[in-house]
Amino acid sequence: MLLDDSQATPEKLSDAGADAKLDDSSILRKIKTPTDVAALDERELPLLAGELRGRIIEVVSRNGGHLASPLGVVELTIALLRVFDPAKDKIIWDVGHQAYPYKLLTGRNGRFDSLRQLGGVSGFPKMSESRFDHFGVGHASTSVSAALGMAVARNHKGGPGANDHVLAVVGDGALTGGMIYEAMNHAGGLEKPLIVIFNDNEMSISKNVGALSYFLSRNLSARWVRRVKKEVGEFLKAIPGVGADMFEMARRSRKSVKSFFTPGILFEALGFDYIGPVQGHDFASLEQALRVAETCDRPVLVHVYTQKGKGYKPAESNPANFHGIGCFNPNTGDMEAPPPSGVCASGHNYTRVFADALCEFAAVDEKILAISAAMPDGTGLSRFAEKFPERFHDVGICEQHAVTFAAGLATQGFKPVVAVYSTFMQRAYDQVVHDVCLQNLPVVLALDRAGLVGEDGPTHHGVFDISCLRHVPNLNLLAPRDSVTLRECLAVALALNAPAALRYPRGVCPDRIAPLEPARSILEDYRQDGRARGQLLLAGDAPLAVVAVGNAVLPAHEALLALRGREGVKIALFDPVWLKPLPEQDLLALAEKYPKLLIVEEQALPGGFGSAVLEFLNDHALLGRCRVVRHGLPDRFIEHGKQAHLRAELELDAVGLKKKALELLAL
């Protein structure tokens, strides 16, 4: 069904609820279960929408989190819960950061103040958190596959649940990911009931890119449609003899002609019926479209126009800045930043240091190109894009394509740098192995958010990259500890003429944690004889040396300095810098000199750097004289919470590492 698109263009979105008071009120308080939403009087719905927005802004301003996306789906969420019952109907959100209003209306309003805090409500749908969260979604483009699996399971089971509905609520950013089309192609071929809600706000995180995004965002005005219809009609009528009949045939097929010029043709080609576009902030239009969709006995897509950041002026004006944010002043929208101090006096984070270094190198090397998978702001590449727009490529939420695209560029003599969060690089593992490393192509992978990311939790912690990458032939892997080594590691990666990856965390970057001896740069050291070398940061005469990887160096450095000042215990500290190949000569020297080694890494222990050291020392028959203790993340998924809280709990902060070192000395 093709609704009149003149009713649903983004320019005509309603401002209902935008000025609603953002205080607690009785309507939201009395929503205990989703069925309470369906029981509300229609006149209460705009008030509820305003209260939901106020509650979200209130909590996110204190805790940080996602803001623009959930504000945009408030009316859609209310309409979904008035038409469908999530106690039996499966609703899957893609990506899950849209789901804040859904959480508030499915029994979690009382706990919502704990959003993204340690032990609190997750920022994403989580099956273990609520029976109304039917699938966990933290990475984009997965919902239709999961929903189709549930729909097929429903059909196999039969019985009382045979008529339950399965829905995927898909943000338009997710439609830049290829997995969703694989699922829709499968669903269209099966021709079984499945509902996909296409939330079209013209953005994912940053502005959507690509021909598909352009096609989906075209807004055909009623005036344009009328003009084309008039001109075609006059032309047909003017054809002698058959013109009148042809005009009548065209008039009868006007819906087909119109759908040819609208996004519906794409989804209909995949086997989906198409409903829309629908004005996404109008309750009556939404409920009408959803009630039509629930009667369909085959796959159907409901196309809904929404405005990202709806109801909060700062987020409406700059939705990208309010996608994922820290604490802010809700009255002004101004962000709060922690004051810089100590070795982090510049206040720059790792992402900024990386971006500045890449821009500096690119200014003198025209072969350097930068690639983002829909996250130029999050990875810092927006700075590169401003300076070198012709050398920047945003491929959308397509990590697999990004890596192989980079491989193609590398075959032609370019130096592509793919900047991506560590957790999202998992999606391109086969491409890293098969398309880059097998062919030994000089692609640089800049793995941002490596380690514990904090409040986004287990879907976003970057704690598996060392395990995934260190065993791949031809790949070089480095972990900088500060601004100086980050810049040097990037220089090495660009100069190697081989596959290379560097991992660095979310957070403020130390300016400089100097090695003991004035050393050549990492690149100069490597060029001397092609051998990986680490750096000794503290000398020690205790029977223990600490080997700390990347961002684990700073807390280890603080812990060991504290031990020197208070207990007079001098423990050596070594930064390997290179995780693959290993700094073999340095590790052999440490194992010969110290009876005990403590390996510290903010990475999953199975298959991590500590495992690599154990394997290496075992191969050199040194484990009999040197005891190696690994300290990192246990073999379980780490929940969400502030980075400082998680590190304290896992004893990866300075206090925990000091305790660990003393315990090991006492053994």
PDB file of C-alpha atoms in Angstrom, residues 48-243:
ATOM      1  CA  LEU A  48       3.171  10.719  27.380  1.00  0.00           C
ATOM      2  CA  ALA A  49       5.506  11.451  24.464  1.00  0.00           C
ATOM      3  CA  GLY A  50       6.640  14.659  26.153  1.00  0.00           C
ATOM      4  CA  GLU A  51       7.223  12.884  29.451  1.00  0.00           C
ATOM      5  CA  LEU A  52       9.259  10.143  27.771  1.00  0.00           C
ATOM      6  CA  ARG A  53      11.483  12.712  26.106  1.00  0.00           C
ATOM      7  CA  GLY A  54      11.917  14.581  29.365  1.00  0.00           C
ATOM      8  CA  ARG A  55      12.849  11.414  31.228  1.00  0.00           C
ATOM      9  CA  ILE A  56      15.378  10.383  28.572  1.00  0.00           C
ATOM     10  CA  ILE A  57      17.010  13.822  28.478  1.00  0.00           C
ATOM     11  CA  GLU A  58      17.122  13.960  32.279  1.00  0.00           C
ATOM     12  CA  VAL A  59      18.903  10.606  32.659  1.00  0.00           C
ATOM     13  CA  VAL A  60      21.213  10.820  29.635  1.00  0.00           C
ATOM     14  CA  SER A  61      22.365  14.296  30.681  1.00  0.00           C
ATOM     15  CA  ARG A  62      23.603  12.739  33.958  1.00  0.00           C
ATOM     16  CA  ASN A  63      24.784   9.329  32.798  1.00  0.00           C
ATOM     17  CA  GLY A  64      25.719   9.881  29.186  1.00  0.00           C
ATOM     18  CA  GLY A  65      24.376   7.602  26.476  1.00  0.00           C
ATOM     19  CA  HIS A  66      22.488   7.824  23.215  1.00  0.00           C
ATOM     20  CA  LEU A  67      20.055  10.691  22.821  1.00  0.00           C
ATOM     21  CA  ALA A  68      19.130  11.739  19.287  1.00  0.00           C
ATOM     22  CA  SER A  69      18.044   8.247  18.170  1.00  0.00           C
ATOM     23  CA  PRO A  70      15.668   7.412  21.058  1.00  0.00           C
ATOM     24  CA  LEU A  71      14.121  10.891  20.963  1.00  0.00           C
ATOM     25  CA  GLY A  72      13.207  10.283  17.345  1.00  0.00           C
ATOM     26  CA  VAL A  73      11.225   7.069  17.941  1.00  0.00           C
ATOM     27  CA  VAL A  74       9.038   8.085  20.881  1.00  0.00           C
ATOM     28  CA  GLU A  75       5.745   8.217  18.947  1.00  0.00           C
ATOM     29  CA  LEU A  76       6.671   5.108  16.976  1.00  0.00           C
ATOM     30  CA  THR A  77       7.345   3.191  20.206  1.00  0.00           C
ATOM     31  CA  ILE A  78       4.016   4.245  21.711  1.00  0.00           C
ATOM     32  CA  ALA A  79       2.177   3.255  18.527  1.00  0.00           C
ATOM     33  CA  LEU A  80       3.910  -0.136  18.428  1.00  0.00           C
ATOM     34  CA  LEU A  81       2.799  -0.909  21.977  1.00  0.00           C
ATOM     35  CA  ARG A  82      -0.776   0.139  21.196  1.00  0.00           C
ATOM     36  CA  VAL A  83      -0.990  -2.255  18.262  1.00  0.00           C
ATOM     37  CA  PHE A  84       1.263  -5.139  19.329  1.00  0.00           C
ATOM     38  CA  ASP A  85       1.758  -7.011  22.606  1.00  0.00           C
ATOM     39  CA  PRO A  86       5.479  -7.667  23.314  1.00  0.00           C
ATOM     40  CA  ALA A  87       4.495 -10.364  25.806  1.00  0.00           C
ATOM     41  CA  LYS A  88       3.847 -12.524  22.746  1.00  0.00           C
ATOM     42  CA  ASP A  89       4.792 -10.440  19.697  1.00  0.00           C
ATOM     43  CA  LYS A  90       8.545 -10.207  19.131  1.00  0.00           C
ATOM     44  CA  ILE A  91       9.896  -6.656  18.643  1.00  0.00           C
ATOM     45  CA  ILE A  92      13.597  -6.329  17.743  1.00  0.00           C
ATOM     46  CA  TRP A  93      15.359  -2.956  17.616  1.00  0.00           C
ATOM     47  CA  ASP A  94      18.161  -2.297  15.129  1.00  0.00           C
ATOM     48  CA  VAL A  95      20.339  -0.691  16.352  1.00  0.00           C
ATOM     49  CA  GLY A  96      19.379  -1.111  19.993  1.00  0.00           C
ATOM     50  CA  HIS A  97      20.216   2.429  21.103  1.00  0.00           C
ATOM     51  CA  GLN A  98      16.781   3.413  19.753  1.00  0.00           C
ATOM     52  CA  ALA A  99      15.152   1.386  22.491  1.00  0.00           C
ATOM     53  CA  TYR A 100      15.218   3.818  25.465  1.00  0.00           C
ATOM     54  CA  PRO A 101      11.491   4.708  25.120  1.00  0.00           C
ATOM     55  CA  TYR A 102      10.732   0.999  24.798  1.00  0.00           C
ATOM     56  CA  LYS A 103      12.609   0.272  28.028  1.00  0.00           C
ATOM     57  CA  LEU A 104      10.677   3.008  29.848  1.00  0.00           C
ATOM     58  CA  LEU A 105       7.342   1.581  28.690  1.00  0.00           C
ATOM     59  CA  THR A 106       8.181  -2.067  29.417  1.00  0.00           C
ATOM     60  CA  GLY A 107       8.660  -1.907  33.155  1.00  0.00           C
ATOM     61  CA  ARG A 108      12.063  -0.238  33.533  1.00  0.00           C
ATOM     62  CA  ASN A 109      11.135   3.366  34.291  1.00  0.00           C
ATOM     63  CA  GLY A 110      11.795   2.836  38.007  1.00  0.00           C
ATOM     64  CA  ARG A 111      15.362   1.655  37.292  1.00  0.00           C
ATOM     65  CA  PHE A 112      16.088   3.981  34.391  1.00  0.00           C
ATOM     66  CA  ASP A 113      18.240   6.281  36.540  1.00  0.00           C
ATOM     67  CA  SER A 114      20.805   3.453  36.556  1.00  0.00           C
ATOM     68  CA  LEU A 115      21.044   3.502  32.735  1.00  0.00           C
ATOM     69  CA  ARG A 116      24.511   2.331  31.622  1.00  0.00           C
ATOM     70  CA  GLN A 117      25.803   2.295  35.196  1.00  0.00           C
ATOM     71  CA  LEU A 118      27.501  -0.708  36.779  1.00  0.00           C
ATOM     72  CA  GLY A 119      24.733  -3.185  37.660  1.00  0.00           C
ATOM     73  CA  GLY A 120      22.077  -0.939  36.093  1.00  0.00           C
ATOM     74  CA  VAL A 121      19.896  -0.874  32.993  1.00  0.00           C
ATOM     75  CA  SER A 122      21.782  -1.619  29.781  1.00  0.00           C
ATOM     76  CA  GLY A 123      21.958   0.933  26.988  1.00  0.00           C
ATOM     77  CA  PHE A 124      20.915  -1.774  24.517  1.00  0.00           C
ATOM     78  CA  PRO A 125      18.201  -4.453  24.432  1.00  0.00           C
ATOM     79  CA  LYS A 126      19.290  -7.372  26.573  1.00  0.00           C
ATOM     80  CA  MET A 127      17.425 -10.652  26.829  1.00  0.00           C
ATOM     81  CA  SER A 128      18.576 -11.289  30.397  1.00  0.00           C
ATOM     82  CA  GLU A 129      17.269  -7.878  31.485  1.00  0.00           C
ATOM     83  CA  SER A 130      13.625  -8.149  30.449  1.00  0.00           C
ATOM     84  CA  ARG A 131      11.253 -10.678  28.940  1.00  0.00           C
ATOM     85  CA  PHE A 132      10.233  -7.920  26.532  1.00  0.00           C
ATOM     86  CA  ASP A 133      13.755  -7.720  25.069  1.00  0.00           C
ATOM     87  CA  HIS A 134      13.553 -10.491  22.521  1.00  0.00           C
ATOM     88  CA  PHE A 135      17.047 -10.154  21.046  1.00  0.00           C
ATOM     89  CA  GLY A 136      20.228  -8.296  21.963  1.00  0.00           C
ATOM     90  CA  VAL A 137      21.253  -5.807  19.284  1.00  0.00           C
ATOM     91  CA  GLY A 138      24.367  -3.650  19.687  1.00  0.00           C
ATOM     92  CA  HIS A 139      25.779  -3.977  16.151  1.00  0.00           C
ATOM     93  CA  ALA A 140      23.747  -2.770  13.174  1.00  0.00           C
ATOM     94  CA  SER A 141      21.922  -4.690  10.424  1.00  0.00           C
ATOM     95  CA  THR A 142      21.252  -7.900  12.384  1.00  0.00           C
ATOM     96  CA  SER A 143      17.570  -7.548  13.277  1.00  0.00           C
ATOM     97  CA  VAL A 144      15.887  -8.895  10.147  1.00  0.00           C
ATOM     98  CA  SER A 145      17.985 -12.076  10.237  1.00  0.00           C
ATOM     99  CA  ALA A 146      17.059 -12.676  13.876  1.00  0.00           C
ATOM    100  CA  ALA A 147      13.419 -11.749  13.283  1.00  0.00           C
ATOM    101  CA  LEU A 148      13.188 -14.093  10.321  1.00  0.00           C
ATOM    102  CA  GLY A 149      14.610 -16.915  12.444  1.00  0.00           C
ATOM    103  CA  MET A 150      11.923 -16.255  15.054  1.00  0.00           C
ATOM    104  CA  ALA A 151       9.206 -16.106  12.392  1.00  0.00           C
ATOM    105  CA  VAL A 152      10.273 -19.422  10.874  1.00  0.00           C
ATOM    106  CA  ALA A 153      10.454 -20.962  14.380  1.00  0.00           C
ATOM    107  CA  ARG A 154       6.915 -19.695  15.011  1.00  0.00           C
ATOM    108  CA  ASN A 155       5.704 -21.395  11.845  1.00  0.00           C
ATOM    109  CA  HIS A 156       7.464 -24.667  12.724  1.00  0.00           C
ATOM    110  CA  LYS A 157       6.012 -24.693  16.238  1.00  0.00           C
ATOM    111  CA  GLY A 158       2.437 -23.895  15.306  1.00  0.00           C
ATOM    112  CA  GLY A 159      -0.008 -24.110  18.206  1.00  0.00           C
ATOM    113  CA  PRO A 160      -1.159 -21.129  20.293  1.00  0.00           C
ATOM    114  CA  GLY A 161       1.629 -18.824  19.078  1.00  0.00           C
ATOM    115  CA  ALA A 162       1.082 -19.438  15.389  1.00  0.00           C
ATOM    116  CA  ASN A 163      -0.471 -16.005  14.896  1.00  0.00           C
ATOM    117  CA  ASP A 164       2.066 -14.022  16.943  1.00  0.00           C
ATOM    118  CA  HIS A 165       3.806 -11.213  15.097  1.00  0.00           C
ATOM    119  CA  VAL A 166       7.541 -10.711  14.624  1.00  0.00           C
ATOM    120  CA  LEU A 167       8.815  -7.199  13.970  1.00  0.00           C
ATOM    121  CA  ALA A 168      12.208  -5.652  13.247  1.00  0.00           C
ATOM    122  CA  VAL A 169      12.490  -1.887  13.793  1.00  0.00           C
ATOM    123  CA  VAL A 170      15.347  -0.867  11.522  1.00  0.00           C
ATOM    124  CA  GLY A 171      17.077   2.509  11.478  1.00  0.00           C
ATOM    125  CA  ASP A 172      18.028   3.732   8.025  1.00  0.00           C
ATOM    126  CA  GLY A 173      21.723   3.539   8.927  1.00  0.00           C
ATOM    127  CA  ALA A 174      21.315  -0.228   9.273  1.00  0.00           C
ATOM    128  CA  LEU A 175      20.148  -0.331   5.665  1.00  0.00           C
ATOM    129  CA  THR A 176      23.682   0.548   4.550  1.00  0.00           C
ATOM    130  CA  GLY A 177      24.798  -2.868   5.848  1.00  0.00           C
ATOM    131  CA  GLY A 178      24.659  -5.768   3.417  1.00  0.00           C
ATOM    132  CA  MET A 179      23.529  -8.377   5.959  1.00  0.00           C
ATOM    133  CA  ILE A 180      20.081  -6.863   6.109  1.00  0.00           C
ATOM    134  CA  TYR A 181      19.540  -7.401   2.375  1.00  0.00           C
ATOM    135  CA  GLU A 182      20.648 -11.010   2.658  1.00  0.00           C
ATOM    136  CA  ALA A 183      17.938 -11.468   5.284  1.00  0.00           C
ATOM    137  CA  MET A 184      15.275  -9.564   3.337  1.00  0.00           C
ATOM    138  CA  ASN A 185      16.040 -11.537   0.198  1.00  0.00           C
ATOM    139  CA  HIS A 186      15.581 -14.752   2.190  1.00  0.00           C
ATOM    140  CA  ALA A 187      12.396 -13.485   3.841  1.00  0.00           C
ATOM    141  CA  GLY A 188      10.888 -12.383   0.534  1.00  0.00           C
ATOM    142  CA  GLY A 189      11.516 -15.822  -0.915  1.00  0.00           C
ATOM    143  CA  LEU A 190       9.844 -17.584   2.027  1.00  0.00           C
ATOM    144  CA  GLU A 191       6.727 -15.371   1.766  1.00  0.00           C
ATOM    145  CA  LYS A 192       5.866 -15.840   5.456  1.00  0.00           C
ATOM    146  CA  PRO A 193       4.454 -13.109   7.729  1.00  0.00           C
ATOM    147  CA  LEU A 194       7.181 -10.725   8.923  1.00  0.00           C
ATOM    148  CA  ILE A 195       6.995  -7.001   9.631  1.00  0.00           C
ATOM    149  CA  VAL A 196       9.939  -4.643   9.108  1.00  0.00           C
ATOM    150  CA  ILE A 197       9.569  -1.056  10.331  1.00  0.00           C
ATOM    151  CA  PHE A 198      11.937   1.198   8.389  1.00  0.00           C
ATOM    152  CA  ASN A 199      12.721   4.197  10.644  1.00  0.00           C
ATOM    153  CA  ASP A 200      13.891   6.748   8.087  1.00  0.00           C
ATOM    154  CA  ASN A 201      15.561   9.747   9.745  1.00  0.00           C
ATOM    155  CA  GLU A 202      18.193  10.216   7.007  1.00  0.00           C
ATOM    156  CA  MET A 203      21.011   9.455   9.465  1.00  0.00           C
ATOM    157  CA  SER A 204      22.680   6.554  11.233  1.00  0.00           C
ATOM    158  CA  ILE A 205      25.385   8.098  13.421  1.00  0.00           C
ATOM    159  CA  SER A 206      26.929  10.505  11.002  1.00  0.00           C
ATOM    160  CA  LYS A 207      25.202  11.418   7.740  1.00  0.00           C
ATOM    161  CA  ASN A 208      24.328   8.356   5.667  1.00  0.00           C
ATOM    162  CA  VAL A 209      26.311   7.829   2.490  1.00  0.00           C
ATOM    163  CA  GLY A 210      26.080   6.044  -0.833  1.00  0.00           C
ATOM    164  CA  ALA A 211      23.692   5.718  -3.750  1.00  0.00           C
ATOM    165  CA  LEU A 212      21.258   3.622  -1.716  1.00  0.00           C
ATOM    166  CA  SER A 213      20.995   6.310   0.954  1.00  0.00           C
ATOM    167  CA  TYR A 214      20.331   8.901  -1.762  1.00  0.00           C
ATOM    168  CA  PHE A 215      17.624   6.715  -3.265  1.00  0.00           C
ATOM    169  CA  LEU A 216      15.894   6.130   0.054  1.00  0.00           C
ATOM    170  CA  SER A 217      15.971   9.796   1.041  1.00  0.00           C
ATOM    171  CA  ARG A 218      14.431  11.221  -2.131  1.00  0.00           C
ATOM    172  CA  ASN A 219      11.309  13.184  -1.297  1.00  0.00           C
ATOM    173  CA  LEU A 220       8.915  13.426  -4.240  1.00  0.00           C
ATOM    174  CA  SER A 221       6.609  16.387  -3.790  1.00  0.00           C
ATOM    175  CA  ALA A 222       2.968  16.162  -4.735  1.00  0.00           C
ATOM    176  CA  ARG A 223       3.558  19.083  -7.148  1.00  0.00           C
ATOM    177  CA  TRP A 224       6.268  17.078  -8.972  1.00  0.00           C
ATOM    178  CA  VAL A 225       4.046  14.006  -9.220  1.00  0.00           C
ATOM    179  CA  ARG A 226       1.131  16.079 -10.504  1.00  0.00           C
ATOM    180  CA  ARG A 227       3.305  17.802 -13.108  1.00  0.00           C
ATOM    181  CA  VAL A 228       4.695  14.525 -14.448  1.00  0.00           C
ATOM    182  CA  LYS A 229       1.205  12.985 -14.538  1.00  0.00           C
ATOM    183  CA  LYS A 230      -0.180  15.990 -16.410  1.00  0.00           C
ATOM    184  CA  GLU A 231       2.627  16.099 -18.977  1.00  0.00           C
ATOM    185  CA  VAL A 232       2.538  12.339 -19.610  1.00  0.00           C
ATOM    186  CA  GLY A 233      -1.258  12.436 -19.877  1.00  0.00           C
ATOM    187  CA  GLU A 234      -1.217  15.242 -22.440  1.00  0.00           C
ATOM    188  CA  PHE A 235       1.440  13.402 -24.446  1.00  0.00           C
ATOM    189  CA  LEU A 236      -0.539  10.153 -24.494  1.00  0.00           C
ATOM    190  CA  LYS A 237      -3.786  11.850 -25.442  1.00  0.00           C
ATOM    191  CA  ALA A 238      -2.054  13.468 -28.411  1.00  0.00           C
ATOM    192  CA  ILE A 239      -1.183  10.104 -29.999  1.00  0.00           C
ATOM    193  CA  PRO A 240      -3.613   9.586 -32.914  1.00  0.00           C
ATOM    194  CA  GLY A 241      -5.995   6.664 -32.695  1.00  0.00           C
ATOM    195  CA  VAL A 242      -4.689   4.880 -29.573  1.00  0.00           C
ATOM    196  CA  GLY A 243      -3.853   7.831 -27.317  1.00  0.00           C
TER     197      GLY A 243
END
